[in-house]
mmCIF file of C-alpha atoms and ligand atoms in Angstrom:
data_model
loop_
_atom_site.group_PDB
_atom_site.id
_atom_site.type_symbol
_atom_site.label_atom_id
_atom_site.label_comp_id
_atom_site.label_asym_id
_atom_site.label_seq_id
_atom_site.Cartn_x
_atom_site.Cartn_y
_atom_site.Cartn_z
ATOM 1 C CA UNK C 1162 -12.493 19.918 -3.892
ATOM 2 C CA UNK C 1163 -16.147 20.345 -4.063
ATOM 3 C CA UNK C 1164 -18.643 18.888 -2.710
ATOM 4 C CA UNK C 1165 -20.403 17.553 -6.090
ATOM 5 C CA UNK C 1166 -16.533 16.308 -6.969
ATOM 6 C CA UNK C 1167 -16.483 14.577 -3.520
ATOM 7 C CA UNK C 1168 -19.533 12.825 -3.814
ATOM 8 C CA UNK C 1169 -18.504 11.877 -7.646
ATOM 9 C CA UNK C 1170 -15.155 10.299 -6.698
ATOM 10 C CA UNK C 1171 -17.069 8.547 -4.048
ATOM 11 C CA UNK C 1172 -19.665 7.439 -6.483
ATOM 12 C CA UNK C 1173 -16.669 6.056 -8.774
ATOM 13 C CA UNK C 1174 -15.032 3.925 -6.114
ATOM 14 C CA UNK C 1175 -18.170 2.318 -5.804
ATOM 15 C CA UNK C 1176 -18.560 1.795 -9.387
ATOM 16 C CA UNK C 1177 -14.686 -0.087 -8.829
ATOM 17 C CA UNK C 1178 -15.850 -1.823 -5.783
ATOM 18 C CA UNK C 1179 -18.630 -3.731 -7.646
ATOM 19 C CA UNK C 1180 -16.088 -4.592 -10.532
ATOM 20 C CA UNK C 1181 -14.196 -5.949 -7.930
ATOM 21 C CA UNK C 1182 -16.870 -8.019 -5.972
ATOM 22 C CA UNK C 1183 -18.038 -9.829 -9.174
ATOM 23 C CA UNK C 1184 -14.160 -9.694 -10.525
ATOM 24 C CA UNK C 1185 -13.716 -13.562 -12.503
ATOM 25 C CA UNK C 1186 -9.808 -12.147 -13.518
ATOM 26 C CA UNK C 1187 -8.104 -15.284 -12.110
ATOM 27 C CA UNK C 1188 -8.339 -18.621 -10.133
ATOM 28 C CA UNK C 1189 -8.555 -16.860 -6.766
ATOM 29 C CA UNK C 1190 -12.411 -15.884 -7.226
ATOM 30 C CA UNK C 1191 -13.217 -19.656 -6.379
ATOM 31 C CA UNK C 1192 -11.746 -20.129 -3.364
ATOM 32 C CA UNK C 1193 -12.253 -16.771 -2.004
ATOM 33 C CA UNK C 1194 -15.681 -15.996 0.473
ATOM 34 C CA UNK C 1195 -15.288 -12.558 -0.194
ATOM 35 C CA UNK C 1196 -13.547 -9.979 -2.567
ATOM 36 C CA UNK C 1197 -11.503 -7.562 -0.476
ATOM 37 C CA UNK C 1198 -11.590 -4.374 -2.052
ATOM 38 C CA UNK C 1199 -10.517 -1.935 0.586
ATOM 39 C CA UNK C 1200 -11.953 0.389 2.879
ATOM 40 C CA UNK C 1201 -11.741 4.065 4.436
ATOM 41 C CA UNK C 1202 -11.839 7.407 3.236
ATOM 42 C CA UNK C 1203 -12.153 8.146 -1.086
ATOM 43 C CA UNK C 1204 -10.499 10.993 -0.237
ATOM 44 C CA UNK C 1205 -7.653 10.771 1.563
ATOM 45 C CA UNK C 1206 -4.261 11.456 1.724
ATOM 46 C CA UNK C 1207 -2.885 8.810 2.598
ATOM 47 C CA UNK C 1208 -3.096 4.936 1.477
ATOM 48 C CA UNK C 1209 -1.665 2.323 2.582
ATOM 49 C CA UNK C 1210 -1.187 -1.141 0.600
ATOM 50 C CA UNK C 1211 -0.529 -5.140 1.929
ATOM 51 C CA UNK C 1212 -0.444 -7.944 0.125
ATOM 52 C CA UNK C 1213 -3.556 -9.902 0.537
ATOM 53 C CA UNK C 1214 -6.186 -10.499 2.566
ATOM 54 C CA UNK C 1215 -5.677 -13.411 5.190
ATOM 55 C CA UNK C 1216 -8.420 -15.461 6.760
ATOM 56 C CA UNK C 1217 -10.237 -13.197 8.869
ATOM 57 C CA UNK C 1218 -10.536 -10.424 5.954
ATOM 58 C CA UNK C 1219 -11.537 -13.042 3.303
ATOM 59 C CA UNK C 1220 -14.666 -13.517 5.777
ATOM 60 C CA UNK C 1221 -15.660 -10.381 6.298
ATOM 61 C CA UNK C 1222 -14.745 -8.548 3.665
ATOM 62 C CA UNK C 1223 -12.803 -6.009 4.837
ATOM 63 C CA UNK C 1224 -8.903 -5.270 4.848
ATOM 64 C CA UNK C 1225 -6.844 -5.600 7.904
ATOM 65 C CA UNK C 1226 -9.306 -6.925 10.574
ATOM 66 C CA UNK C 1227 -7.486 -9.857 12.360
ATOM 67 C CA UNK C 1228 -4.408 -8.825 14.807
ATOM 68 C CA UNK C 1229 -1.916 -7.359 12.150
ATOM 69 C CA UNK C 1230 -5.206 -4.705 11.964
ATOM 70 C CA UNK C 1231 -5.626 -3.987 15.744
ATOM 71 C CA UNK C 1232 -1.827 -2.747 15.381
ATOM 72 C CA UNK C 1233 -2.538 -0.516 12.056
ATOM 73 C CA UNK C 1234 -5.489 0.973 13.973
ATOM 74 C CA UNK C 1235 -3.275 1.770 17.498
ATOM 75 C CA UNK C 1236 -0.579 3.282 15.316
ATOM 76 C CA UNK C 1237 -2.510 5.133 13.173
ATOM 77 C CA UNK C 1238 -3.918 7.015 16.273
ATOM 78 C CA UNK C 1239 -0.848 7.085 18.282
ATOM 79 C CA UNK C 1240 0.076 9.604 14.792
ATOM 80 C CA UNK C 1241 -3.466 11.472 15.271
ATOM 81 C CA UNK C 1242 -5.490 9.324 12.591
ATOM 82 C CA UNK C 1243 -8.320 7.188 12.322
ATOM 83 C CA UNK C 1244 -8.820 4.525 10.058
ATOM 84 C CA UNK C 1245 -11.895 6.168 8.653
ATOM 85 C CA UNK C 1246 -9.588 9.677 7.380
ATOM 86 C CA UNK C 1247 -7.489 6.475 5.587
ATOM 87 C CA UNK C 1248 -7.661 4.515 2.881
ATOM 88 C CA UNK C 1249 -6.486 0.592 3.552
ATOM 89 C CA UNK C 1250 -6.061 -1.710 0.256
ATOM 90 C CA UNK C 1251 -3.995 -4.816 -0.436
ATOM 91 C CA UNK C 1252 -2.225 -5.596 -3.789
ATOM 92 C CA UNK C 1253 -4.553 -8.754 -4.490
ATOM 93 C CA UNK C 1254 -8.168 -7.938 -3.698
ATOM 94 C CA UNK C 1255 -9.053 -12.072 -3.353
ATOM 95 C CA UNK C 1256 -6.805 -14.149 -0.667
ATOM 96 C CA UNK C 1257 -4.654 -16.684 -1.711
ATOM 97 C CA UNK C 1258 -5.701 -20.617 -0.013
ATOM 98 C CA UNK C 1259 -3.691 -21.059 3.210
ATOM 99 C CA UNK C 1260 -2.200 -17.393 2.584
ATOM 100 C CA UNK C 1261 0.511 -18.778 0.111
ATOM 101 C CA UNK C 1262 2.373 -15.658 -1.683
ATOM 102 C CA UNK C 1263 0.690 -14.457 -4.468
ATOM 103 C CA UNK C 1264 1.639 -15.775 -8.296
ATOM 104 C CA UNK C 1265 2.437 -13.466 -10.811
ATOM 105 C CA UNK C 1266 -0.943 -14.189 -12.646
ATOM 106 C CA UNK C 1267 -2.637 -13.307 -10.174
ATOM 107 C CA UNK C 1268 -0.504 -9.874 -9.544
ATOM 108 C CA UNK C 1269 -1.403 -9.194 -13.139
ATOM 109 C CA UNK C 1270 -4.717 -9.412 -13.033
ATOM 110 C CA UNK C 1271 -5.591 -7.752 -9.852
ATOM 111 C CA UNK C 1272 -3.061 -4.946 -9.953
ATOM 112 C CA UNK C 1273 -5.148 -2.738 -12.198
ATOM 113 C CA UNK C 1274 -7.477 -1.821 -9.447
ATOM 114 C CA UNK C 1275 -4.977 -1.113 -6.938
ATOM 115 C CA UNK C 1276 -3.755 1.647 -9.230
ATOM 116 C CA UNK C 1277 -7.811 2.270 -10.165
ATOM 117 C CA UNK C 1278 -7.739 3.232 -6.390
ATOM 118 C CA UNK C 1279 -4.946 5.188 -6.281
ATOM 119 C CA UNK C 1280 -6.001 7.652 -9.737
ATOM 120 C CA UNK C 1281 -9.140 7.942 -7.935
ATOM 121 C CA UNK C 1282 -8.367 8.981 -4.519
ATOM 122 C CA UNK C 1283 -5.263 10.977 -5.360
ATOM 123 C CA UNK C 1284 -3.232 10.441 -2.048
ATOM 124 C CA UNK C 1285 -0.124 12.378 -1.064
ATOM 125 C CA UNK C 1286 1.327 9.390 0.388
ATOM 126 C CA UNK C 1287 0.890 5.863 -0.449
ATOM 127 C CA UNK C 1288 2.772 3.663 2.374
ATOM 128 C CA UNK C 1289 3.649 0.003 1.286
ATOM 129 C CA UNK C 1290 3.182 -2.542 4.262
ATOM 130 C CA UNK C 1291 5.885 -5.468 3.970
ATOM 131 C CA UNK C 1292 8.423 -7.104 1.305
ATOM 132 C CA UNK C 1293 5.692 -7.755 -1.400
ATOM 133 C CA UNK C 1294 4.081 -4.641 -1.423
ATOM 134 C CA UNK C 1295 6.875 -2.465 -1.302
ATOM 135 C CA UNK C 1296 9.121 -4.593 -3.914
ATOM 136 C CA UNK C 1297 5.771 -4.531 -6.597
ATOM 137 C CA UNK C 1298 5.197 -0.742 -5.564
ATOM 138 C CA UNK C 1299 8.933 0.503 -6.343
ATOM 139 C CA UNK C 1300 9.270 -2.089 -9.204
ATOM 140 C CA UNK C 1301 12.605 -2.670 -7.001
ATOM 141 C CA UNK C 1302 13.706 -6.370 -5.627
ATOM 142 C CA UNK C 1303 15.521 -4.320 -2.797
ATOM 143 C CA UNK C 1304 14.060 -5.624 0.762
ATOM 144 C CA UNK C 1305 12.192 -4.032 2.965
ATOM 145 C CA UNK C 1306 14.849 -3.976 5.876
ATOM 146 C CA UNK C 1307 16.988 -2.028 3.758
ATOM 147 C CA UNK C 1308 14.246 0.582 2.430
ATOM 148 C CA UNK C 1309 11.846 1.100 5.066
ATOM 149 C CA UNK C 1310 11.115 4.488 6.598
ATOM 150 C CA UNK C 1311 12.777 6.497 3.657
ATOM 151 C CA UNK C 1312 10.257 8.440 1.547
ATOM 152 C CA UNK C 1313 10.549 8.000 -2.117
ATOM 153 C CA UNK C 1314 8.989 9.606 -4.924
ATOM 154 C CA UNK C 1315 7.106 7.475 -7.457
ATOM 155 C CA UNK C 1316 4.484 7.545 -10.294
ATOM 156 C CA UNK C 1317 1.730 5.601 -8.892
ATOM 157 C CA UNK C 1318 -1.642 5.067 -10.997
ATOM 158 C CA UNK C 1319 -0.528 8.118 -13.236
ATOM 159 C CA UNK C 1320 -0.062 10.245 -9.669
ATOM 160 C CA UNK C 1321 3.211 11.543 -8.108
ATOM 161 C CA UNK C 1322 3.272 10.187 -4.603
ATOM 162 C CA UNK C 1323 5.623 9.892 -1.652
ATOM 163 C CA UNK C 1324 6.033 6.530 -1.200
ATOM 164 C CA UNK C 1325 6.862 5.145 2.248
ATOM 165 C CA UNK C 1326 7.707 1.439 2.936
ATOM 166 C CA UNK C 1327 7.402 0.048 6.489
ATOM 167 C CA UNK C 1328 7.521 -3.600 7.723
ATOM 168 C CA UNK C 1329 4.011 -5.294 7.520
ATOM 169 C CA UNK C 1330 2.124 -4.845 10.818
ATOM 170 C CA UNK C 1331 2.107 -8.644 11.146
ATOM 171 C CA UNK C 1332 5.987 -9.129 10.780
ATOM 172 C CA UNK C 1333 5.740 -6.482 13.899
ATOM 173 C CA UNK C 1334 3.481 -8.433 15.858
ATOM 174 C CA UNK C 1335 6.423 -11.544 15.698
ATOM 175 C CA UNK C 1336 9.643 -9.487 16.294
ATOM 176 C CA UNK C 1337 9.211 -6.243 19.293
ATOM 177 C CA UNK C 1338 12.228 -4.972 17.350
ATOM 178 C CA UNK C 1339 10.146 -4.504 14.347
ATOM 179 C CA UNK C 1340 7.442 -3.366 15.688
ATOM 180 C CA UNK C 1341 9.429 -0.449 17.549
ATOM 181 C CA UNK C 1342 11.157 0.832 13.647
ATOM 182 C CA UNK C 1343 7.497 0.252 12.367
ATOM 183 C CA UNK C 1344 6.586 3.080 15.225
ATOM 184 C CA UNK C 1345 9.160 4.992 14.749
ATOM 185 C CA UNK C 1346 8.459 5.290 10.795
ATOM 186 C CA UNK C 1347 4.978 5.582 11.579
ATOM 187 C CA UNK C 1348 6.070 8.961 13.596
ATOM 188 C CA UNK C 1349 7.517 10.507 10.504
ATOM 189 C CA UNK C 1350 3.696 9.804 8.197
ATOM 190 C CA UNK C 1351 2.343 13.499 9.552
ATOM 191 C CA UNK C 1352 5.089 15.685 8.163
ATOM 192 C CA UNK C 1353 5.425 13.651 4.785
ATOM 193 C CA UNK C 1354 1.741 14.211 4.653
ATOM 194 C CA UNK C 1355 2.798 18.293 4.861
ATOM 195 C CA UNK C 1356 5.541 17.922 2.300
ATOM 196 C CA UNK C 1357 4.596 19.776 -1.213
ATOM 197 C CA UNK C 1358 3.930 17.282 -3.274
ATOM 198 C CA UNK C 1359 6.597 16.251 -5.649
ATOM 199 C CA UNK C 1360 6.988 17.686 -9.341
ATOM 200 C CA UNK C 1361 5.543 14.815 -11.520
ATOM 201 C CA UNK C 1362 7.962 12.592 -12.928
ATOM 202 C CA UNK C 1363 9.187 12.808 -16.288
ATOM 203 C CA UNK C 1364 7.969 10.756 -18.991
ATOM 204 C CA UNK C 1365 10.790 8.193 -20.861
ATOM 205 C CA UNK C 1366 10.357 10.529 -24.176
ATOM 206 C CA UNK C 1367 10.966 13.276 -21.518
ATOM 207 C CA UNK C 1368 13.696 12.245 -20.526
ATOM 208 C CA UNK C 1369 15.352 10.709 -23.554
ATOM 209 C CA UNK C 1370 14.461 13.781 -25.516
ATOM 210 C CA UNK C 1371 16.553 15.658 -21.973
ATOM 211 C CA UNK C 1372 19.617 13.719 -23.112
ATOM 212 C CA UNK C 1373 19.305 13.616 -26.737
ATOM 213 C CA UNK C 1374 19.553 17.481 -26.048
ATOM 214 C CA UNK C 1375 22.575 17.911 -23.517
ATOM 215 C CA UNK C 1376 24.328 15.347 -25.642
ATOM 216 C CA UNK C 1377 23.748 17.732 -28.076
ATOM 217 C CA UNK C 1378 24.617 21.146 -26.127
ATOM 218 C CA UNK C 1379 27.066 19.561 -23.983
ATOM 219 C CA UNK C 1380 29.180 16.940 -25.259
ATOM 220 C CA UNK C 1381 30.823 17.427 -29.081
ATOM 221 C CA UNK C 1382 29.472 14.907 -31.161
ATOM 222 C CA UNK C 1383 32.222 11.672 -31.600
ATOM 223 C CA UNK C 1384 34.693 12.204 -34.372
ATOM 224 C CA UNK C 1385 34.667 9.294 -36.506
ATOM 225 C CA UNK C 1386 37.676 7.466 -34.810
ATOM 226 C CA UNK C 1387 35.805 7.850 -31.770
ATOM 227 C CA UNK C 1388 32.337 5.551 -32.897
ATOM 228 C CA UNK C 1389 34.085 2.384 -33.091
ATOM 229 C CA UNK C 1390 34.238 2.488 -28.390
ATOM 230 C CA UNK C 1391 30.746 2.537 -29.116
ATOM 231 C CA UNK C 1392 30.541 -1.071 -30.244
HETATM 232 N N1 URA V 254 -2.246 -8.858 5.762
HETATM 233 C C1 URA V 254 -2.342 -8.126 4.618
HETATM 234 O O1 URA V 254 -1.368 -7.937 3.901
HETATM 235 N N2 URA V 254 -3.534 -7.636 4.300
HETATM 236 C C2 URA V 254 -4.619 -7.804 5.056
HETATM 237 O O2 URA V 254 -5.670 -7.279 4.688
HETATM 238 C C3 URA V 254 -4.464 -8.531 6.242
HETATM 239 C C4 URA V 254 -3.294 -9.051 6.580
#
């Protein structure tokens, strides 16, 4: 990339980050102190998403400050990184009172500039911290104990990315079980970040036009004694 597209990718997460600062969407802009858009790198390779931000974040500002943070930042360089080559985000931007999960109106309304962020800064790998994240990410109700440290592939924000779940930093902090699986998937973040990206997805018509055609090449079309299994 060059410079001048550098410096305009930078200049259009800006452009997001005061949407987001003066963002009325839902309820949450009363209560919040601050709008927590995010921070790190615009162009990096690698994002990772939480939910919301908690107390500490709501006054400052800034994503993943309080302890759950210290841990992201001790990982991250135990794997070679800094938080500034990262990107850090949450799916709601505002924090919910008394850190209560997030309602669905409020997913709605604030999910738009998650995947804003993600069409902007093109990452290779987007890694969900925790249940909520990673069950809105993969549009899957499967939990996070049972998907965590295996890659998938999804269409994120119109971009093909690796996506990697791993427990939330804070659920890590409670349990030194979790916290040694969250290590050990961090350990496996540098080579996804070397995999070739993955072919983009299909599209639905794609795909239903992929059928319509094998059914066609493939498979005899039903003789007329046949259609009535179909209901
Ligand atoms: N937990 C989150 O999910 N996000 C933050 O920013 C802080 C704590």
């Amino acid at each position: 990339m060059s410079a001048a597209d550098a410096a305009e990718r930078r200049e259009r997460l800006v452009e997001l980050y005061r949407e987001v600062a003066d963002c009325t969407r839902c309820p949450l802009h009363e209560t919040r102190t601050k709008a927590v858009f995010g921070a790190g790198n615009a162009d990096a390779d690698l994002i990772f998403v939480g939910e919301a931000p908690g107390a500490e974040e709501d006054r400052q500002g800034l994503p993943f400050v309080g302890r759950a943070g210290q841990l992201l930042n001790e990982l991250l360089v135990e794997i070679g990184l800094s938080r500034e080559q990262v990107f850090i985000a949450n799916v709601l931007k505002s924090r919910p009172p008394g850190n209560r999960d997030p309602l669905p109106l409020e997913i709605q309304a604030c999910e738009p500039y998650l995947w804003k962020q993600v069409r902007l800064i093109e990452p290779r790998v987007v890694c969900t911290l925790g249940n909520f994240a990673t069950k809105l990410l993969t549009g899957s109700p499967t939990g996070i104990s049972r998907v965590r440290g295996e890659a998938q592939v999804h269409e994120l924000g119109g971009r093909t990315v690796f996506l990697l779940p791993l427990f939330h930093p804070a659920a890590a902090l409670r349990t030194p079980a979790v916290k040694q699986q969250l290590r050990e998937d961090f350990a496996t973040i540098p080579a996804l970040l070397e995999r070739p990206l993955p072919e983009p997805l299909p599209s639905r018509q794609e795909l239903e036009a992929e059928e319509a055609g094998e059914a066609t090449a493939a498979e005899p079309a039903p003789r007329d004694d046949q259609l009535g299994f179909f209901g």
